[in-house]
Each structure stands twice: as structure tokens, then as C-alpha cells.
Tab-separated table of N, CA, C and O in Angstrom:
chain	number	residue	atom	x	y	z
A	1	UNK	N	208.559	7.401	31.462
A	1	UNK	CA	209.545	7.310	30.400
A	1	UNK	C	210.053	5.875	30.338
A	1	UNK	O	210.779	5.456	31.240
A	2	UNK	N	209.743	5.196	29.431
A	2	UNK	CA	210.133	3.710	29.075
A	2	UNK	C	210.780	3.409	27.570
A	2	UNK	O	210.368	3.878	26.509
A	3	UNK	N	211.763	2.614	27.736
A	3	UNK	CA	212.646	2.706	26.370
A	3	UNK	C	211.752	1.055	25.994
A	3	UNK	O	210.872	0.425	26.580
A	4	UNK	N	212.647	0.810	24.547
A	4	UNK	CA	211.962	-0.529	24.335
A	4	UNK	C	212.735	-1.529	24.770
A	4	UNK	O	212.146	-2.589	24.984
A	5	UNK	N	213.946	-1.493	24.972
A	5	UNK	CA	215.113	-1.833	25.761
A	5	UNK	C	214.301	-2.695	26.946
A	5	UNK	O	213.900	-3.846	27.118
A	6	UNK	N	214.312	-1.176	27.789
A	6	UNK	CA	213.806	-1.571	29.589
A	6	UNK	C	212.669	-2.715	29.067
A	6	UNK	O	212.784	-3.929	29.239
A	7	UNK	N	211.300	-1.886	28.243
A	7	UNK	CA	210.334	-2.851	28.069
A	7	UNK	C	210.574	-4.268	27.879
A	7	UNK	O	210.064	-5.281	28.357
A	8	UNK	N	211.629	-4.013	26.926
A	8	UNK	CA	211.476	-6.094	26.861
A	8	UNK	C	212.437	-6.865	27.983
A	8	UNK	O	212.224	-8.025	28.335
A	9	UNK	N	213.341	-6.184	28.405
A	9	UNK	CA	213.921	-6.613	29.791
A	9	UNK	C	212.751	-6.893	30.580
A	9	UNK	O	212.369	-8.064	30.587
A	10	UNK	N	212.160	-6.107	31.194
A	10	UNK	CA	210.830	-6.059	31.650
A	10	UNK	C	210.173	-7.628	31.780
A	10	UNK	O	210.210	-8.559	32.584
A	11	UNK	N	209.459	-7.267	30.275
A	11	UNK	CA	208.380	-8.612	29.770
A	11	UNK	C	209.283	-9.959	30.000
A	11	UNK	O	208.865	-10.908	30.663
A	12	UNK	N	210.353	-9.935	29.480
A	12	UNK	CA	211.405	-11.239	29.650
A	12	UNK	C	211.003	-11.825	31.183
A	12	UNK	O	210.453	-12.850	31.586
A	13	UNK	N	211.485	-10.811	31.718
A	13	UNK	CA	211.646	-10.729	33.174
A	13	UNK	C	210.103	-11.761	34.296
A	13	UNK	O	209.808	-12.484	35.248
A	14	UNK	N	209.711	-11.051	33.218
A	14	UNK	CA	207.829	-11.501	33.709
A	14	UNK	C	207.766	-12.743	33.377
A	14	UNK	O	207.355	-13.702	34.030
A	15	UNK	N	208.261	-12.678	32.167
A	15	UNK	CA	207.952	-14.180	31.444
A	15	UNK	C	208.541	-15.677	32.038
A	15	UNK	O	208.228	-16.835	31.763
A	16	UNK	N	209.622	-15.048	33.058
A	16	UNK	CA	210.473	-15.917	33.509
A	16	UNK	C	210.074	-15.691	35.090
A	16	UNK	O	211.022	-15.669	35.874
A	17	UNK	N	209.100	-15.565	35.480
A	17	UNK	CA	208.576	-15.380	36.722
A	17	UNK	C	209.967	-15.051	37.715
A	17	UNK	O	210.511	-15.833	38.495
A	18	UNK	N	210.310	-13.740	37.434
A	18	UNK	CA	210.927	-13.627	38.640
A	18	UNK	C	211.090	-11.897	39.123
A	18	UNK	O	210.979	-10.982	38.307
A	19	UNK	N	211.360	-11.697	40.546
A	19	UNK	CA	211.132	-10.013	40.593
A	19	UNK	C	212.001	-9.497	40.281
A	19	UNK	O	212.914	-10.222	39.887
A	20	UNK	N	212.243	-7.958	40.266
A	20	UNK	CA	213.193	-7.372	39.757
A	20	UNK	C	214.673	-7.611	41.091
A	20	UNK	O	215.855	-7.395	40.821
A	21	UNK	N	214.291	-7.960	42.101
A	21	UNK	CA	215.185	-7.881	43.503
A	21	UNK	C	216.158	-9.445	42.261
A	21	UNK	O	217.269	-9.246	41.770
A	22	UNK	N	215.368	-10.780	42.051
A	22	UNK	CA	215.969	-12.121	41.895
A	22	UNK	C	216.677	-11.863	40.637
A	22	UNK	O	217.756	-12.415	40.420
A	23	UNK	N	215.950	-10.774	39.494
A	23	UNK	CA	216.786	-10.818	38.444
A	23	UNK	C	218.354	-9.811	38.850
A	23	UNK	O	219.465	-10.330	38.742
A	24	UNK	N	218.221	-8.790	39.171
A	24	UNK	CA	219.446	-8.207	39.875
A	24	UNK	C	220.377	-8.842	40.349
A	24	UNK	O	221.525	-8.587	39.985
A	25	UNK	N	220.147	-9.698	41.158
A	25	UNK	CA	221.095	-10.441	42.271
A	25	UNK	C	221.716	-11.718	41.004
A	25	UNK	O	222.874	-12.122	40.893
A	26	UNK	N	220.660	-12.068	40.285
A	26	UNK	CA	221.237	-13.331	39.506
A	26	UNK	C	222.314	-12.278	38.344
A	26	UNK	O	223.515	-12.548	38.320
A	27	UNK	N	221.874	-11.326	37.601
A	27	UNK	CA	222.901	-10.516	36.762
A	27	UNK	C	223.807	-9.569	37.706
A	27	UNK	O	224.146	-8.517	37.162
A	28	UNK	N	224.250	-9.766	39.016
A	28	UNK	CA	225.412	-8.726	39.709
A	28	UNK	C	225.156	-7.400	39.714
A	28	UNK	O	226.177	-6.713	39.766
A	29	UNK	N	223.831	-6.638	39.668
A	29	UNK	CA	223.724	-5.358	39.892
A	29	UNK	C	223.014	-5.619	41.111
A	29	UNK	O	222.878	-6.586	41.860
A	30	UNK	N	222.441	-3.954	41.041
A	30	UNK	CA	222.201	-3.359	42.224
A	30	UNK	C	220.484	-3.550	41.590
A	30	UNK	O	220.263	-3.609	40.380
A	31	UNK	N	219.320	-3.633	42.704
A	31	UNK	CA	217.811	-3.325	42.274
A	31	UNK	C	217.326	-1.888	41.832
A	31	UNK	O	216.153	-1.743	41.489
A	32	UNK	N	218.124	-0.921	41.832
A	32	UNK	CA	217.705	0.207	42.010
A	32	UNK	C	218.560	0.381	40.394
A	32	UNK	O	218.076	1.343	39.795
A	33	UNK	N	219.450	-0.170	39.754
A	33	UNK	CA	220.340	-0.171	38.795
A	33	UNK	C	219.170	-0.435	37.628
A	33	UNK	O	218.857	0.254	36.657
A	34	UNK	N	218.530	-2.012	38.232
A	34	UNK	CA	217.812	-2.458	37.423
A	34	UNK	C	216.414	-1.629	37.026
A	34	UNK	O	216.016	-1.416	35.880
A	35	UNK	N	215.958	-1.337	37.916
A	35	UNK	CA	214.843	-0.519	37.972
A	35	UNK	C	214.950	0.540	36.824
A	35	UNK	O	214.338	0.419	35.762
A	36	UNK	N	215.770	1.579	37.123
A	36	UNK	CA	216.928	2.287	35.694
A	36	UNK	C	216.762	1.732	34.671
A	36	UNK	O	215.858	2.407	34.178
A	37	UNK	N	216.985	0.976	33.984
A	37	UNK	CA	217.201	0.189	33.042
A	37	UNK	C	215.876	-0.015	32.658
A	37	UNK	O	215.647	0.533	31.580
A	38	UNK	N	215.051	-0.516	33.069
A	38	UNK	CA	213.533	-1.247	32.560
A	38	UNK	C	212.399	0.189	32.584
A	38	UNK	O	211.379	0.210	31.895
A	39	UNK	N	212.762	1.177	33.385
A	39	UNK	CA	212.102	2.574	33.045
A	39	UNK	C	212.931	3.267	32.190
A	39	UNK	O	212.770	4.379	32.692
A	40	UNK	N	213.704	3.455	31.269
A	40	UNK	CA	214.533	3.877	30.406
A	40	UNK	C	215.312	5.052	31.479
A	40	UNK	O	215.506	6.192	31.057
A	41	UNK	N	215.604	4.777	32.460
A	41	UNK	CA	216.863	6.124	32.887
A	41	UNK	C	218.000	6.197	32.620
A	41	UNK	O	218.590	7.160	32.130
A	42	UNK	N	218.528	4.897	33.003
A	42	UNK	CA	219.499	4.524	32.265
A	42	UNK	C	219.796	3.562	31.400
A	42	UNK	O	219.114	2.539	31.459
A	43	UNK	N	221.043	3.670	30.241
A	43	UNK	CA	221.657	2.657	29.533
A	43	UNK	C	222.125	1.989	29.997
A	43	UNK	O	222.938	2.325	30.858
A	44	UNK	N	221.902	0.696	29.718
A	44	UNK	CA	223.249	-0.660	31.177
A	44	UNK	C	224.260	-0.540	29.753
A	44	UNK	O	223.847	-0.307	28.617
A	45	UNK	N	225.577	-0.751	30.128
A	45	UNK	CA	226.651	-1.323	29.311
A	45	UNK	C	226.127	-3.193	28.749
A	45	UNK	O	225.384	-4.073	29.184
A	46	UNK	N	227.015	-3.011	27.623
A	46	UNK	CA	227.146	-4.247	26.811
A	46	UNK	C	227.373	-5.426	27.863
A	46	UNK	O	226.920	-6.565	27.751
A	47	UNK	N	228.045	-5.009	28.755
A	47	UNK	CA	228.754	-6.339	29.888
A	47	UNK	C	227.246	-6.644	30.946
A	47	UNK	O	226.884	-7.762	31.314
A	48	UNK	N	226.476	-5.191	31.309
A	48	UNK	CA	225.485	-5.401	32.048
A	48	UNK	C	224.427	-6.579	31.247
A	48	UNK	O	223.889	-7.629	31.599
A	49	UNK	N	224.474	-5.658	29.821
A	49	UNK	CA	223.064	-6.401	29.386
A	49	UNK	C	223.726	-7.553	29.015
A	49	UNK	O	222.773	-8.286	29.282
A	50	UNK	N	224.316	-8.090	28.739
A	50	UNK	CA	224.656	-9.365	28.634
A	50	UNK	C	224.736	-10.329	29.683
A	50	UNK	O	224.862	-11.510	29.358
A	51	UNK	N	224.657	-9.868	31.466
A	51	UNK	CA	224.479	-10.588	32.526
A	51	UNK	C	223.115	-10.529	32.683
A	51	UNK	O	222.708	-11.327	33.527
A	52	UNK	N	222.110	-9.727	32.055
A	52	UNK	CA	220.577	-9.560	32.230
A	52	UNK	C	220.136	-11.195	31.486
A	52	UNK	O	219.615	-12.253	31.840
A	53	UNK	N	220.657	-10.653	30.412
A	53	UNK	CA	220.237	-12.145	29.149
A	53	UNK	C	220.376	-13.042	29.242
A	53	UNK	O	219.600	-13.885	28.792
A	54	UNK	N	221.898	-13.416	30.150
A	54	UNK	CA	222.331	-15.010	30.514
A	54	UNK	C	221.250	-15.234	32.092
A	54	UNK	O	220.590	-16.225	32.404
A	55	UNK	N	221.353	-14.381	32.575
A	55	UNK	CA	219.948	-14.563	33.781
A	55	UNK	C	218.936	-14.881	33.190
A	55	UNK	O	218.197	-15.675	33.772
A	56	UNK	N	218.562	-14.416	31.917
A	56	UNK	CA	216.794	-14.463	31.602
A	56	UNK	C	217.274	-15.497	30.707
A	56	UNK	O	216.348	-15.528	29.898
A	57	UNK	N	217.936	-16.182	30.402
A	57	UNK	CA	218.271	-17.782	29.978
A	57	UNK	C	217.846	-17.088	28.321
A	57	UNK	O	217.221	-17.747	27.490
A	58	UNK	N	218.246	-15.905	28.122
A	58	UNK	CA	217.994	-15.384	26.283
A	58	UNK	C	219.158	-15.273	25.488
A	58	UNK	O	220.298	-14.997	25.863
A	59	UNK	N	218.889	-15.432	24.745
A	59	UNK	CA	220.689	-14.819	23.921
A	59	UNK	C	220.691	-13.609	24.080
A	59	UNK	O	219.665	-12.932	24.141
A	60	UNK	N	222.323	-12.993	24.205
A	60	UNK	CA	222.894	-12.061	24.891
A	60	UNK	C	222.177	-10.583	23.271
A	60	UNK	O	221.779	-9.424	23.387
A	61	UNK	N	222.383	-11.648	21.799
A	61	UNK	CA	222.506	-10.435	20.794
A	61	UNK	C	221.246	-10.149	20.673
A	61	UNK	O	220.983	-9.162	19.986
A	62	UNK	N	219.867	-11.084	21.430
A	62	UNK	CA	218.675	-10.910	21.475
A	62	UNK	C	218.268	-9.597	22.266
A	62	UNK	O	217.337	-8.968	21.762
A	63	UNK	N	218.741	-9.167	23.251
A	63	UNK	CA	218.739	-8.161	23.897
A	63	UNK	C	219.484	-6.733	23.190
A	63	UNK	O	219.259	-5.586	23.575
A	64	UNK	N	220.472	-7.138	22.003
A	64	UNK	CA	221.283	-5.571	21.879
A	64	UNK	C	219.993	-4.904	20.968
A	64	UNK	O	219.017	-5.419	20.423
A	65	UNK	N	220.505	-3.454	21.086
A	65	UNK	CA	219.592	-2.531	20.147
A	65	UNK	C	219.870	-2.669	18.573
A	65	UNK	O	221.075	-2.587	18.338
A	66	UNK	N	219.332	-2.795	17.800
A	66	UNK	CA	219.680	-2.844	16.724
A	66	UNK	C	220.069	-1.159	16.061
A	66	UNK	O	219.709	-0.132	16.635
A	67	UNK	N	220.719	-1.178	14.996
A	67	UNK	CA	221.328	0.125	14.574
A	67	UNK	C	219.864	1.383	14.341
A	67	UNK	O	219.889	2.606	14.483
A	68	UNK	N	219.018	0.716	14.053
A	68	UNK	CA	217.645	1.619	14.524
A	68	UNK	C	217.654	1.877	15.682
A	68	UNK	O	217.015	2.870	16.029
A	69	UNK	N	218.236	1.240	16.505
A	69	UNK	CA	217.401	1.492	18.103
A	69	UNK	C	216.037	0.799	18.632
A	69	UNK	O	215.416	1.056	19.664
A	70	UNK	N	215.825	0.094	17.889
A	70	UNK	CA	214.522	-1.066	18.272
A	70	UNK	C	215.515	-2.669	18.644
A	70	UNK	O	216.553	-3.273	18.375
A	71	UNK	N	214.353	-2.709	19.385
A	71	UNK	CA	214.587	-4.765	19.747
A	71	UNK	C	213.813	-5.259	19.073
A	71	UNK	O	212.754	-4.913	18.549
A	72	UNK	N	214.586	-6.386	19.118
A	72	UNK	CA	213.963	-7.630	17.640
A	72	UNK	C	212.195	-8.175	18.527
A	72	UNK	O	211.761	-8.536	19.621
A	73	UNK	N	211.663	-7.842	16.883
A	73	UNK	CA	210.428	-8.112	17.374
A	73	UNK	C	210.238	-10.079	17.563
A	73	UNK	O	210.909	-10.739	16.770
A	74	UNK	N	209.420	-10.796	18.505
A	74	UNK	CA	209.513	-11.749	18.198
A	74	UNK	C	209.184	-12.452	17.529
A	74	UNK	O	209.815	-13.380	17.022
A	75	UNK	N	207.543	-11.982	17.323
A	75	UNK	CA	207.095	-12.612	16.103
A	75	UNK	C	207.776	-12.032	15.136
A	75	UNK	O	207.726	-13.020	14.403
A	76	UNK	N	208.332	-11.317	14.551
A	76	UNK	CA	208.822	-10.922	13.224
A	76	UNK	C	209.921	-11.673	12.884
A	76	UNK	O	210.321	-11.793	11.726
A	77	UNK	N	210.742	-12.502	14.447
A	77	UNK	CA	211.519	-13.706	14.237
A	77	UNK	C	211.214	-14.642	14.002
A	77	UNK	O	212.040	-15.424	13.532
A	78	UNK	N	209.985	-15.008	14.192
A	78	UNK	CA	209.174	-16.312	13.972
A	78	UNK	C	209.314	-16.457	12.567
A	78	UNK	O	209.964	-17.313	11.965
A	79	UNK	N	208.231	-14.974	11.841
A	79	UNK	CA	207.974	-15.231	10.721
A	79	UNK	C	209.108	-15.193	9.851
A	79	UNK	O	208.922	-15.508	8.676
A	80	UNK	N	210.550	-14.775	10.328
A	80	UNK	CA	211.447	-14.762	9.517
A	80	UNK	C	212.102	-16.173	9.162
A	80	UNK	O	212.689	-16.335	8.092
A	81	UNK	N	211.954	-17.329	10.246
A	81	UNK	CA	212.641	-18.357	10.400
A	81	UNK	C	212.159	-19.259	9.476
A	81	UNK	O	210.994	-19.657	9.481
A	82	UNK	N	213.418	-19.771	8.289
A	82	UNK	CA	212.224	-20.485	7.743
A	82	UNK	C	212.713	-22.183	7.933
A	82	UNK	O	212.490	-23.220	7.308
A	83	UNK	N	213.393	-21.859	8.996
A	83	UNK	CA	213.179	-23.751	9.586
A	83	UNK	C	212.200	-23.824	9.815
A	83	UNK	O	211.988	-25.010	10.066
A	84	UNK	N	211.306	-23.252	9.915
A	84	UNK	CA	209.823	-23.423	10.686
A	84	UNK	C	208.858	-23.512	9.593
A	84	UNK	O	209.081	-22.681	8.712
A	85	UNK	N	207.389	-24.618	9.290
A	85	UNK	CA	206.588	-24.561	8.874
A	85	UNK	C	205.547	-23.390	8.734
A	85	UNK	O	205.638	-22.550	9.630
A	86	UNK	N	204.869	-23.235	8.073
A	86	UNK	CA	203.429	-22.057	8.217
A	86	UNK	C	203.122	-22.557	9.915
A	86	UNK	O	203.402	-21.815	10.856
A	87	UNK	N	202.581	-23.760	10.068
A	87	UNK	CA	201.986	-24.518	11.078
A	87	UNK	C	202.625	-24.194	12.567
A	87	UNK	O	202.079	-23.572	13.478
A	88	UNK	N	203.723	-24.696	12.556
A	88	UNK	CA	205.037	-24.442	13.686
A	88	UNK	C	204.698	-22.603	13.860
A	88	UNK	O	204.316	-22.044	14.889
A	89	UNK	N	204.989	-21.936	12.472
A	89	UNK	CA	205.015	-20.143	13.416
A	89	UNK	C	204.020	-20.128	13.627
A	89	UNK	O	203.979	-19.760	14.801
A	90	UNK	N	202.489	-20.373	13.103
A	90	UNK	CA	201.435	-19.966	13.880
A	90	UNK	C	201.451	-20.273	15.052
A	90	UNK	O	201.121	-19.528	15.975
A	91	UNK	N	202.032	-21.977	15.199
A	91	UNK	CA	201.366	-22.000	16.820
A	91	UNK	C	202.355	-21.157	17.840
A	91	UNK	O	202.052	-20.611	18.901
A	92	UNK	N	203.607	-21.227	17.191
A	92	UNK	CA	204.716	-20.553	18.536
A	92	UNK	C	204.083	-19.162	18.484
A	92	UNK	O	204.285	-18.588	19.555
A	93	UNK	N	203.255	-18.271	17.450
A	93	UNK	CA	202.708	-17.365	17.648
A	93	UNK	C	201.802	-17.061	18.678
A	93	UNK	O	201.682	-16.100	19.438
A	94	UNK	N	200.901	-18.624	18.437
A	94	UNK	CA	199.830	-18.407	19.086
A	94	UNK	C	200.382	-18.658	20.846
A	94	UNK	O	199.580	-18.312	21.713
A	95	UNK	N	201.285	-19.055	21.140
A	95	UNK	CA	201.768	-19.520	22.152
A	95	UNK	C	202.038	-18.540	23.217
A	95	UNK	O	201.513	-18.475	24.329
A	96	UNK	N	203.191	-17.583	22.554
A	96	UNK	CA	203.821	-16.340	22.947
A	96	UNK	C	202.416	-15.750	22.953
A	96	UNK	O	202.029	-16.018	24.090
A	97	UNK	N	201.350	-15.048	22.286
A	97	UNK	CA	200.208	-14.023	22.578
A	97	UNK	C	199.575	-14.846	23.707
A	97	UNK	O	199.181	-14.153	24.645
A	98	UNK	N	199.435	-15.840	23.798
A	98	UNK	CA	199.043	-16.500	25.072
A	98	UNK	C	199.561	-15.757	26.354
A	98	UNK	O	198.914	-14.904	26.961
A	99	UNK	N	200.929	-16.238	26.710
A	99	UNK	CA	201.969	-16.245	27.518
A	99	UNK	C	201.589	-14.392	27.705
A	99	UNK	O	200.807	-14.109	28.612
A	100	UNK	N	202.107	-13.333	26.919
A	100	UNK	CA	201.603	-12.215	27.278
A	100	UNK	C	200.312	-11.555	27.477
A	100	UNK	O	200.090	-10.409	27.868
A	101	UNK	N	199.585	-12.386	27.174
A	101	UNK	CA	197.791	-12.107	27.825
A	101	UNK	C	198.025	-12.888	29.012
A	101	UNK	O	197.389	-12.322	29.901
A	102	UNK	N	198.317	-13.392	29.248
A	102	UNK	CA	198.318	-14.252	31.062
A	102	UNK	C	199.459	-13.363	31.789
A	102	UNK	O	199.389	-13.353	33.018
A	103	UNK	N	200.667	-12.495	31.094
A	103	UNK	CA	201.270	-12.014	32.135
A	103	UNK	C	200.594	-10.766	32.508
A	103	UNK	O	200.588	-10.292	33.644
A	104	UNK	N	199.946	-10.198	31.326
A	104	UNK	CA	198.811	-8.988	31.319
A	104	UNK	C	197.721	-9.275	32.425
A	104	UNK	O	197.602	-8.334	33.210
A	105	UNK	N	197.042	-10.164	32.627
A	105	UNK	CA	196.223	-10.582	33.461
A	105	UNK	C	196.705	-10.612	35.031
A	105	UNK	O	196.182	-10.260	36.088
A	106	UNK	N	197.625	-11.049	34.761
A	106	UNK	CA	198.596	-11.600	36.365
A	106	UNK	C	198.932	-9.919	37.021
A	106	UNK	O	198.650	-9.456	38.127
A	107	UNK	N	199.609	-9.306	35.893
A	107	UNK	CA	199.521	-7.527	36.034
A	107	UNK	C	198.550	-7.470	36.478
A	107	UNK	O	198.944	-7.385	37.641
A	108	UNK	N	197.226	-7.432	36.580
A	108	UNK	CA	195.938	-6.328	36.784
A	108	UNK	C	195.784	-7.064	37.443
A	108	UNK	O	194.650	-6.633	37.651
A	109	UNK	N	195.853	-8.160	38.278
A	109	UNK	CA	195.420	-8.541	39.652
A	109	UNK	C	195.682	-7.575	41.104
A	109	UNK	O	195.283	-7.982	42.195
């Protein structure tokens, strides 16, 4: 049972090379709290997930659920931004699918 919540806590988490023991200790919970959280058992409060986000160096409103109940997709932020060239979102596109095929890889080792 995995929410999309836990999931992108999760991937963040990965992305920022660190275990679930270093992200805990840096946001003031417990590992077993966190664990909860990234398998959907439990909901963290607004105050939790907001010590998750300032740990994973993300913005805090990047992490809330939106009134659907989904997290902001990233590319769908990319393509929304229009400070950004065609050129600029492809590559930060191409960048990020990078970054999660290498944490995918690093997984199956």
C-alpha cells in the first residue's frame, strides 16, 4: 500500500542520496514514523511534511496534496513554466528522466 504522497517523499529522498534513518533525524521524527509515511500508513501533519521538504532542500507547498489528492507532477511543472524556453523544458526534462533511470538502476543493484 503506497500513497503518492509517501512515493514522492520516497523518490525526493533518493534523489538526494540519503537513507530513510538521515532523512528522519534531519526532519525530527522517528525512522519507523518515516517509513509510515513513504508506504502510505500514515498521514504526517502539515508541520511534519514541511520538516520532510526543508530536509529534502524542496519547497514545503511542493510536497502538500493538492485538493485532488495528487502531487504536482514535475514535468507538468516544467511544461507549465513559461519562463522557460521549448529548449530549457526539454532539457530539464531530459535531465530529471535521467536522474530517475539512474535511481531505478541504483534500486536493482
Amino acid at each position: 500500500m503506497t500513497s503518492p504522497l509517501g512515493e514522492m517523499i520516497r523518490k525526493q529522498r533518493e534523489l538526494a542520496s540519503l537513507t530513510m534513518r538521515q532523512l528522519s533525524t534531519m526532519a525530527g521524527i522517528s525512522n519507523p514514523y518515516l517509513s509510515q509515511i513513504e508506504t502510505g500508513v500514515r498521514e504526517p501533519s502539515k508541520a511534519v511534511l514541511r520538516q520532510i521538504a526543508i530536509s529534502l532542500g524542496i519547497d514545503p507547498d511542493d510536497l502538500q496534496p493538492k485538493e485532488d489528492g495528487d502531487v504536482p507532477d514535475v514535468r507538468a511543472a516544467i511544461d507549465a513554466d513559461d519562463g522557460l524556453t521549448a529548449a530549457q523544458r526539454r532539457a530539464l526534462k531530459e535531465v530529471y528522466s535521467a536522474m530517475i533511470a539512474a535511481t531505478e538502476a541504483k534500486r536493482k543493484k
